[in-house]
Amino acid sequence: MPRFSIIVPSHGVAGRLSLALDSVLAQSFGDLELIPVGDAPGTPAAVLAAGYARRDPRVTPVHSPPSAGLSGARNTGMRAATGDYLLFLDGDDVLAPGALAALDGRLAETGDVDVLYAEHERTPWWEGEPANPAAPLLAKAPKDAFGPARAPDVTGVLLPAWGTAYRRSFVGAHRLVFPDGHFTDVGFGGLVTVHAERVAVLRSVVVRHLLRRQGSRPNLPGDHHLDLLDRVEDVLTRAAGQGLPADRSGPLFEQLFAAVLRTAAHPARLTGRRRRAFFRRAGRLYRRHRPAGYRGPGGSLGVQHRLLATGAYTAFRLLGGANRKACAAARRVPHPRGLRTRWYYRRQLRRPLDPDLAVFCAYWGRGYACNPAAIHAKAAELAPHIRSVFLVEADQAHTMPEGVDHAVIGSRRAWQVLARATYLVNNANFAEGVVKREGSVHVQTQHGTPLKKMGVDQSTYPVVAAATGSFTKLLGRVDRWDYNLSSNTHSTQMWERAFPGSYEQLEYGYPRNDVLLTATAADVIRLRRELGVPEGSTAVLYAPTHRDHRTGFEPGLDLEAFCEAAGEHVVVLLRAHYFYDGGAGRGTGRVIDVTGHRSSEEVCLAADVLVTDYSSIMFDYANLDRPIVVYADDWDVYRETRGVYFDLPAAPPGPVARTPEELARVFRDGSYADAGAAALRAAFRSRFCQFDDGRAAERVVRRVLLGEPPESIAPVRPLAERVPAPAAAPLVRS
């Protein structure tokens, strides 16, 4: 029987689940069982947990349907547990190093208590210092094990379920379970308080809790706040049935109604009739369960207690009105920066949304490209009633295709359409000042599969973090997203982790890659001619990514020398990262600079082989099922300075070369396209080409612009049934 059973619900946190599981398995105290609770077999979290189970026998995954919620997942985990003590951990939290050893050491000092409360650290996503809210409360507790009457303020009502160790036999003897619905921690913690006889505290941090970006559920508006009264009634009814003495029932009653009053006093949580009904029901509970001889607190909280007890809703509602009005008046004062533009935009915001207007933008206004362009084109076909405007920087306006309506970023028309559009589609982010209006739909299409660290995961890499700017502002932009596109489950999990938000993930594939499945041989031949690829040659697309620790473009390879060494049939299509698109060609001889070509997909179609270092273009190019070679001459430096999500040389899409000589050799001997290379590519495609089947744009248009239900959207065609666009040149030459 293990000492600890750690139960980790994982619904909706697959992107960060590995961090939670790693924090448990890395503990110096190893007498444990780890129970991840997933939705169902085959879901991203369940697949991840199954991988851990194969590697470590202490991991025992179980399943609970999402409809059962957090309480159902925890109860399922408890039924599967066999340890002496139960410990709960949210799937996006981590155990502090040494936590289990500290818990075990404290239990050795106190004996087998029913409950061991510990400190926890609440960590904001970016700005702000971590807080330890339990520390002041636990500091008042006795140093040894104690009966609850000695420290009645130490209850589970004020402490979360995670970070507390519960003796499993105690929980089972009293048939304690997490109640359904919301505020399940309040209900469970209150019931534990009613029944516990021996309690102890550990004055050190056990769990590091990552504060949810959109705030905890109890702070958000909605009818779920009515569940709080159900939990309060459950606990007080059980306390009365147990005959809990006044010295214990008084503090429990006060803590429960402190939570009730916080909700009743918050105008945004419950509005109108529901708020009044909440208050009246709370008053009835207050009067029915108030302990004999109970005297409420002093100060303004005491005033709220008295108003609740007497049912004086109108007086209660007006109590905090003056402060709220003052705060609202301060927020209405306009900022002086860009005053004329800001006022114009604000006036436009007062006009109604245009239900048939969509605004698109790609790469911060670099032109008509990537996923936004593919969705724009498909919308013209399937949703012709939608009027689309593409935003573009002034110096790129001349590159826009004929017939595509566009506006220059920063112009009055650009701000006008941004204010009134119902649909806003971008592969990066719209300007900082863009307001997310109620009823508008923001679609983040992304522009690649993440190998390198993205979003808030960049924060621990100083060079990258310095270039990124404010992570708080970044997360504010994420809060505008309604949908986020993904081309594989790896991306789904990493986006969830790097860009935490309440958006819906659309695992539809990348619309820009549709053409890689739908283009014909004639298209390929035409594109090669347009790019100047000599007939009969092998076109090697060389597409290096940028280096955050360097300034300016450095090809990293002598391309003319490579052509000479690789063979007379080889030409190179050089596509530098778009950061370095200066408009001037760098090609000479057998090197053709295609950096300025607007479509990376067309360049991919024209190429017979891809050579890249760590660029995300490899994930897109893999859809063509053509050879890929990784040139990883500085992988160790890149990994340390930029950060990566997986070890590319250990799971590459083809041969890995570390030097120019190795790179030339795989072309001379044909191993870049042999059976070994094909096997590597097949495994890579299975992992990263899951959803790109040529119909991604159609799925997005139907779901987002036409409002079709998810179940009516065409499913993704299996990888084995897809036929990529044909290559032009033979893949292996003598």
Short mmCIF file of C-alpha atoms in Angstrom, two decimals, residues 61-437:
data_model
loop_
_atom_site.label_atom_id
_atom_site.label_comp_id
_atom_site.label_asym_id
_atom_site.label_seq_id
_atom_site.Cartn_x
_atom_site.Cartn_y
_atom_site.Cartn_z
CA PRO A 61 -4.79 6.28 -15.32
CA VAL A 62 -8.57 6.16 -14.90
CA HIS A 63 -11.38 7.83 -16.83
CA SER A 64 -14.30 10.06 -15.94
CA PRO A 65 -16.59 11.73 -18.49
CA PRO A 66 -16.34 15.54 -18.82
CA SER A 67 -20.05 15.74 -17.90
CA ALA A 68 -19.14 14.53 -14.39
CA GLY A 69 -17.02 17.63 -13.89
CA LEU A 70 -14.18 18.15 -11.45
CA SER A 71 -16.06 16.48 -8.61
CA GLY A 72 -16.74 13.35 -10.66
CA ALA A 73 -13.09 13.11 -11.70
CA ARG A 74 -11.88 13.41 -8.12
CA ASN A 75 -14.40 10.86 -6.85
CA THR A 76 -13.38 8.44 -9.60
CA GLY A 77 -9.76 8.88 -8.57
CA MET A 78 -10.62 8.28 -4.91
CA ARG A 79 -12.38 5.01 -5.73
CA ALA A 80 -9.24 3.81 -7.52
CA ALA A 81 -6.85 4.94 -4.78
CA THR A 82 -5.09 2.49 -2.45
CA GLY A 83 -2.72 4.80 -0.55
CA ASP A 84 -2.76 5.76 3.13
CA TYR A 85 -3.37 9.41 2.25
CA LEU A 86 -5.17 11.12 -0.61
CA LEU A 87 -3.64 14.19 -2.21
CA PHE A 88 -5.35 16.15 -4.98
CA LEU A 89 -3.57 18.16 -7.66
CA ASP A 90 -5.18 20.14 -10.47
CA GLY A 91 -3.84 19.21 -13.89
CA ASP A 92 -2.29 22.64 -14.44
CA ASP A 93 -0.61 22.83 -11.01
CA VAL A 94 2.62 21.27 -9.76
CA LEU A 95 3.89 19.74 -6.55
CA ALA A 96 6.70 21.76 -5.03
CA PRO A 97 10.05 19.94 -4.92
CA GLY A 98 10.30 17.92 -1.71
CA ALA A 99 6.57 18.24 -0.99
CA LEU A 100 5.88 14.55 -0.40
CA ALA A 101 8.93 14.13 1.81
CA ALA A 102 7.78 17.11 3.89
CA LEU A 103 4.26 15.67 4.20
CA ASP A 104 5.57 12.26 5.18
CA GLY A 105 7.95 13.78 7.71
CA ARG A 106 5.19 15.81 9.29
CA LEU A 107 2.90 12.75 9.51
CA ALA A 108 5.71 10.84 11.23
CA GLU A 109 5.78 13.63 13.86
CA THR A 110 2.03 13.90 14.38
CA GLY A 111 0.87 10.34 13.83
CA ASP A 112 -1.94 9.42 11.48
CA VAL A 113 -4.17 12.49 11.62
CA ASP A 114 -7.44 12.68 9.69
CA VAL A 115 -6.37 15.80 7.82
CA LEU A 116 -3.02 17.46 7.25
CA TYR A 117 -3.43 21.01 5.96
CA ALA A 118 -0.43 22.58 4.20
CA GLU A 119 0.49 25.89 2.63
CA HIS A 120 0.19 26.52 -1.09
CA GLU A 121 1.51 29.14 -3.45
CA ARG A 122 -0.78 30.98 -5.85
CA THR A 123 1.19 32.05 -8.90
CA PRO A 124 -0.12 34.61 -11.43
CA TRP A 125 0.48 33.94 -15.10
CA TRP A 126 2.76 36.88 -15.48
CA GLU A 127 2.62 40.12 -13.52
CA GLY A 128 2.44 40.03 -9.77
CA GLU A 129 4.21 38.16 -7.01
CA PRO A 130 3.28 34.65 -5.86
CA ALA A 131 1.13 34.62 -2.74
CA ASN A 132 0.80 32.16 0.14
CA PRO A 133 -2.74 32.84 1.38
CA ALA A 134 -2.91 29.90 3.78
CA ALA A 135 0.18 30.87 5.74
CA PRO A 136 -1.47 33.42 8.13
CA LEU A 137 -4.28 31.01 8.94
CA LEU A 138 -2.04 27.99 9.53
CA ALA A 139 0.40 30.04 11.59
CA LYS A 140 -2.28 30.28 14.32
CA ALA A 141 -2.66 26.50 14.59
CA PRO A 142 -1.03 24.44 17.38
CA LYS A 143 2.36 22.92 16.61
CA ASP A 144 1.27 19.38 17.42
CA ALA A 145 -1.74 17.37 16.27
CA PHE A 146 -4.93 18.87 17.68
CA GLY A 147 -8.66 18.46 17.93
CA PRO A 148 -10.65 20.95 15.82
CA ALA A 149 -12.02 22.69 18.92
CA ARG A 150 -8.50 23.94 19.74
CA ALA A 151 -8.25 25.82 16.40
CA PRO A 152 -11.79 26.11 15.01
CA ASP A 153 -10.73 28.71 12.42
CA VAL A 154 -8.65 26.08 10.62
CA THR A 155 -11.31 24.59 8.39
CA GLY A 156 -11.46 23.26 4.86
CA VAL A 157 -13.83 26.04 3.86
CA LEU A 158 -11.02 28.55 3.46
CA LEU A 159 -8.52 26.07 2.01
CA PRO A 160 -8.60 24.35 -1.40
CA ALA A 161 -8.79 20.58 -1.70
CA TRP A 162 -5.36 20.47 -3.35
CA GLY A 163 -2.47 20.96 -0.95
CA THR A 164 -4.24 19.00 1.79
CA ALA A 165 -3.62 15.35 2.68
CA TYR A 166 -6.70 13.33 3.70
CA ARG A 167 -6.44 9.96 5.46
CA ARG A 168 -8.16 7.58 3.06
CA SER A 169 -9.71 5.41 5.78
CA PHE A 170 -11.20 8.55 7.40
CA VAL A 171 -12.72 9.66 4.09
CA GLY A 172 -14.14 6.19 3.48
CA ALA A 173 -15.52 5.75 6.99
CA HIS A 174 -17.60 8.91 6.69
CA ARG A 175 -18.44 8.35 3.02
CA LEU A 176 -17.10 11.75 2.07
CA VAL A 177 -17.26 12.62 -1.62
CA PHE A 178 -16.94 15.79 -3.61
CA PRO A 179 -20.44 17.16 -4.25
CA ASP A 180 -21.63 17.75 -7.80
CA GLY A 181 -21.71 21.17 -9.37
CA HIS A 182 -19.57 24.15 -8.56
CA PHE A 183 -17.97 25.16 -5.24
CA THR A 184 -17.15 21.51 -4.70
CA ASP A 185 -14.10 22.40 -2.57
CA VAL A 186 -16.29 24.38 -0.17
CA GLY A 187 -18.67 21.46 0.18
CA PHE A 188 -16.00 18.81 0.61
CA GLY A 189 -13.85 20.92 2.92
CA GLY A 190 -16.82 21.80 5.10
CA LEU A 191 -17.87 18.16 5.46
CA VAL A 192 -14.30 17.17 6.33
CA THR A 193 -14.31 19.85 9.04
CA VAL A 194 -17.53 18.49 10.52
CA HIS A 195 -16.13 14.95 10.92
CA ALA A 196 -12.40 15.43 11.57
CA GLU A 197 -11.15 14.56 15.05
CA ARG A 198 -7.37 14.89 14.71
CA VAL A 199 -5.85 17.62 12.56
CA ALA A 200 -2.33 18.91 11.91
CA VAL A 201 -0.73 21.57 9.73
CA LEU A 202 2.46 21.72 7.68
CA ARG A 203 3.91 25.20 7.42
CA SER A 204 5.58 24.80 4.05
CA VAL A 205 4.37 25.03 0.45
CA VAL A 206 3.17 21.75 -1.04
CA VAL A 207 1.37 22.87 -4.23
CA ARG A 208 2.16 25.69 -6.63
CA HIS A 209 -1.18 26.69 -8.07
CA LEU A 210 -1.29 28.56 -11.37
CA LEU A 211 -4.08 31.14 -11.20
CA ARG A 212 -6.50 30.75 -14.07
CA ARG A 213 -6.17 33.49 -16.65
CA GLN A 214 -9.89 34.25 -16.82
CA GLY A 215 -10.23 34.06 -13.06
CA SER A 216 -11.56 31.24 -10.94
CA ARG A 217 -15.04 29.97 -11.68
CA PRO A 218 -16.48 31.44 -8.44
CA ASN A 219 -15.54 34.92 -9.67
CA LEU A 220 -17.22 34.64 -13.06
CA PRO A 221 -20.87 35.59 -13.70
CA GLY A 222 -23.54 32.93 -14.08
CA ASP A 223 -26.21 30.83 -12.44
CA HIS A 224 -23.56 28.48 -11.05
CA HIS A 225 -23.33 30.80 -8.02
CA LEU A 226 -26.61 29.32 -6.82
CA ASP A 227 -24.66 26.10 -6.21
CA LEU A 228 -22.84 27.87 -3.37
CA LEU A 229 -26.04 27.96 -1.32
CA ASP A 230 -26.53 24.23 -1.93
CA ARG A 231 -23.04 23.53 -0.60
CA VAL A 232 -23.59 25.75 2.44
CA GLU A 233 -26.88 24.04 3.22
CA ASP A 234 -25.28 20.59 2.88
CA VAL A 235 -22.50 21.41 5.32
CA LEU A 236 -24.68 23.15 7.92
CA THR A 237 -27.27 20.38 7.77
CA ARG A 238 -24.55 17.75 8.34
CA ALA A 239 -23.11 19.85 11.19
CA ALA A 240 -26.50 20.03 12.87
CA GLY A 241 -26.98 16.29 12.46
CA GLN A 242 -23.61 15.63 14.09
CA GLY A 243 -24.47 17.94 17.00
CA LEU A 244 -21.40 20.06 16.39
CA PRO A 245 -20.79 22.21 19.49
CA ALA A 246 -21.07 25.99 19.27
CA ASP A 247 -17.33 26.57 19.63
CA ARG A 248 -16.86 24.71 16.34
CA SER A 249 -20.11 25.49 14.53
CA GLY A 250 -19.74 29.27 15.00
CA PRO A 251 -16.45 29.67 13.07
CA LEU A 252 -17.66 27.22 10.40
CA PHE A 253 -20.91 29.19 10.00
CA GLU A 254 -19.02 32.49 9.76
CA GLN A 255 -16.61 31.24 7.12
CA LEU A 256 -19.39 29.79 4.99
CA PHE A 257 -21.39 33.00 5.06
CA ALA A 258 -18.32 35.10 4.33
CA ALA A 259 -18.25 33.29 0.99
CA VAL A 260 -22.00 33.83 0.54
CA LEU A 261 -21.71 37.56 1.24
CA ARG A 262 -18.84 37.96 -1.24
CA THR A 263 -21.13 36.64 -3.96
CA ALA A 264 -24.18 38.59 -2.81
CA ALA A 265 -22.18 41.85 -2.79
CA HIS A 266 -20.67 41.31 -6.25
CA PRO A 267 -23.05 42.82 -8.85
CA ALA A 268 -21.48 41.04 -11.82
CA ARG A 269 -21.80 37.51 -10.47
CA LEU A 270 -25.60 37.47 -10.30
CA THR A 271 -27.78 40.16 -11.79
CA GLY A 272 -31.41 41.20 -11.58
CA ARG A 273 -33.91 38.75 -10.15
CA ARG A 274 -31.34 36.04 -9.60
CA ARG A 275 -29.30 38.26 -7.33
CA ARG A 276 -32.38 39.13 -5.26
CA ALA A 277 -33.43 35.45 -5.11
CA PHE A 278 -29.90 34.47 -4.04
CA PHE A 279 -29.98 37.04 -1.24
CA ARG A 280 -33.39 35.96 0.04
CA ARG A 281 -32.53 32.28 0.06
CA ALA A 282 -29.21 33.04 1.76
CA GLY A 283 -31.10 34.99 4.43
CA ARG A 284 -33.39 32.05 5.10
CA LEU A 285 -30.37 29.74 5.45
CA TYR A 286 -28.71 32.24 7.75
CA ARG A 287 -31.68 32.45 10.09
CA ARG A 288 -32.31 28.70 10.07
CA HIS A 289 -28.73 27.60 10.79
CA ARG A 290 -27.35 30.46 12.92
CA PRO A 291 -25.78 28.79 15.99
CA ALA A 292 -27.27 29.58 19.35
CA GLY A 293 -25.55 32.56 20.92
CA TYR A 294 -23.69 33.43 17.72
CA ARG A 295 -22.47 37.04 17.53
CA GLY A 296 -21.48 38.27 14.10
CA PRO A 297 -18.22 40.04 13.24
CA GLY A 298 -17.70 43.76 13.62
CA GLY A 299 -17.17 46.48 11.02
CA SER A 300 -18.70 46.54 7.55
CA LEU A 301 -18.81 42.74 7.39
CA GLY A 302 -20.93 42.75 10.52
CA VAL A 303 -23.30 45.24 8.86
CA GLN A 304 -23.67 42.84 5.94
CA HIS A 305 -24.43 40.00 8.35
CA ARG A 306 -27.20 42.00 9.98
CA LEU A 307 -28.72 43.06 6.67
CA LEU A 308 -28.68 39.46 5.45
CA ALA A 309 -30.28 38.24 8.67
CA THR A 310 -33.11 40.77 8.37
CA GLY A 311 -33.58 40.30 4.61
CA ALA A 312 -32.86 43.98 3.85
CA TYR A 313 -31.92 43.48 0.21
CA THR A 314 -32.34 47.09 -0.96
CA ALA A 315 -30.07 48.46 1.75
CA PHE A 316 -27.54 45.71 1.10
CA ARG A 317 -27.53 46.42 -2.63
CA LEU A 318 -26.92 50.15 -2.12
CA LEU A 319 -24.15 49.64 0.40
CA GLY A 320 -21.32 49.54 -2.12
CA GLY A 321 -22.88 51.53 -4.97
CA ALA A 322 -20.97 54.75 -4.41
CA ASN A 323 -17.56 53.13 -4.75
CA ARG A 324 -18.56 51.28 -7.92
CA LYS A 325 -19.82 54.48 -9.52
CA ALA A 326 -16.60 56.29 -8.69
CA CYS A 327 -14.52 53.51 -10.25
CA ALA A 328 -16.68 53.49 -13.38
CA ALA A 329 -16.29 57.24 -13.78
CA ALA A 330 -12.51 56.92 -13.60
CA ARG A 331 -12.51 54.25 -16.29
CA ARG A 332 -14.48 56.47 -18.66
CA VAL A 333 -11.75 59.12 -18.79
CA PRO A 334 -10.08 58.72 -22.21
CA HIS A 335 -6.33 58.25 -22.58
CA PRO A 336 -4.56 61.16 -24.26
CA ARG A 337 -2.37 59.09 -26.61
CA GLY A 338 -3.60 59.12 -30.23
CA LEU A 339 -6.63 61.06 -29.08
CA ARG A 340 -8.25 61.77 -32.45
CA THR A 341 -7.88 58.17 -33.65
CA ARG A 342 -9.03 56.82 -30.31
CA TRP A 343 -12.14 58.97 -30.28
CA TYR A 344 -12.94 58.01 -33.87
CA TYR A 345 -12.59 54.33 -33.01
CA ARG A 346 -14.74 54.76 -29.89
CA ARG A 347 -17.47 56.41 -31.94
CA GLN A 348 -17.40 53.49 -34.36
CA LEU A 349 -17.67 51.09 -31.45
CA ARG A 350 -21.02 52.64 -30.54
CA ARG A 351 -22.41 51.62 -33.92
CA PRO A 352 -23.90 48.14 -34.29
CA LEU A 353 -21.82 45.23 -35.53
CA ASP A 354 -22.11 44.48 -39.22
CA PRO A 355 -23.19 40.81 -39.31
CA ASP A 356 -21.73 40.30 -42.80
CA LEU A 357 -18.36 42.02 -42.33
CA ALA A 358 -15.12 40.10 -41.83
CA VAL A 359 -11.62 41.53 -41.33
CA PHE A 360 -8.52 39.50 -42.16
CA CYS A 361 -4.84 40.12 -41.47
CA ALA A 362 -1.66 38.05 -41.87
CA TYR A 363 1.81 38.49 -40.37
CA TRP A 364 1.10 41.95 -38.91
CA GLY A 365 0.00 43.29 -42.29
CA ARG A 366 2.67 41.82 -44.57
CA GLY A 367 0.15 41.02 -47.30
CA TYR A 368 -2.25 38.41 -48.61
CA ALA A 369 -0.83 35.20 -47.18
CA CYS A 370 -1.08 32.17 -44.94
CA ASN A 371 -4.22 30.86 -43.26
CA PRO A 372 -6.17 34.14 -43.35
CA ALA A 373 -5.76 34.32 -47.15
CA ALA A 374 -6.88 30.70 -47.58
CA ILE A 375 -9.96 31.28 -45.40
CA HIS A 376 -10.68 34.54 -47.25
CA ALA A 377 -10.61 32.75 -50.61
CA LYS A 378 -12.83 29.91 -49.41
CA ALA A 379 -15.29 32.39 -47.87
CA ALA A 380 -15.70 34.06 -51.26
CA GLU A 381 -16.73 30.67 -52.60
CA LEU A 382 -18.94 29.32 -49.80
CA ALA A 383 -20.15 32.49 -48.07
CA PRO A 384 -20.40 35.17 -50.78
CA HIS A 385 -22.64 37.31 -48.57
CA ILE A 386 -19.65 38.00 -46.31
CA ARG A 387 -17.88 41.25 -47.18
CA SER A 388 -14.20 40.81 -46.45
CA VAL A 389 -11.51 43.43 -45.89
CA PHE A 390 -7.84 42.50 -45.66
CA LEU A 391 -5.62 44.74 -43.49
CA VAL A 392 -2.17 45.47 -44.85
CA GLU A 393 0.74 47.80 -44.14
CA ALA A 394 1.07 50.72 -46.53
CA ASP A 395 4.30 49.44 -48.10
CA GLN A 396 2.64 46.11 -48.94
CA ALA A 397 -0.63 47.42 -50.36
CA HIS A 398 0.67 47.09 -53.92
CA THR A 399 1.12 43.32 -53.42
CA MET A 400 -2.56 42.65 -52.80
CA PRO A 401 -4.25 40.51 -55.47
CA GLU A 402 -6.66 42.23 -57.79
CA GLY A 403 -10.20 42.23 -56.48
CA VAL A 404 -9.28 41.80 -52.79
CA ASP A 405 -10.70 44.70 -50.80
CA HIS A 406 -8.09 45.99 -48.38
CA ALA A 407 -7.39 48.81 -45.94
CA VAL A 408 -4.08 50.21 -44.76
CA ILE A 409 -3.37 49.51 -41.10
CA GLY A 410 -3.77 52.67 -39.03
CA SER A 411 -6.09 54.38 -41.49
CA ARG A 412 -9.56 55.57 -40.50
CA ARG A 413 -11.15 52.86 -42.63
CA ALA A 414 -9.06 50.18 -40.95
CA TRP A 415 -10.24 51.32 -37.51
CA GLN A 416 -13.79 51.55 -38.80
CA VAL A 417 -13.93 47.96 -40.04
CA LEU A 418 -12.14 46.71 -36.92
CA ALA A 419 -14.83 48.34 -34.80
CA ARG A 420 -17.79 47.01 -36.76
CA ALA A 421 -16.72 43.60 -38.09
CA THR A 422 -18.43 40.55 -36.68
CA TYR A 423 -15.56 38.28 -37.76
CA LEU A 424 -11.86 39.03 -37.21
CA VAL A 425 -9.32 36.53 -38.53
CA ASN A 426 -5.57 36.79 -37.94
CA ASN A 427 -2.53 34.52 -37.88
CA ALA A 428 -0.72 36.77 -35.40
CA ASN A 429 -2.66 39.37 -33.38
CA PHE A 430 -4.59 42.54 -34.01
CA ALA A 431 -3.40 45.84 -32.54
CA GLU A 432 -3.29 46.34 -28.79
CA GLY A 433 -6.17 48.80 -28.78
CA VAL A 434 -8.66 46.58 -30.62
CA VAL A 435 -11.71 45.95 -28.44
CA LYS A 436 -13.37 42.54 -28.26
CA ARG A 437 -17.02 43.45 -28.73
#
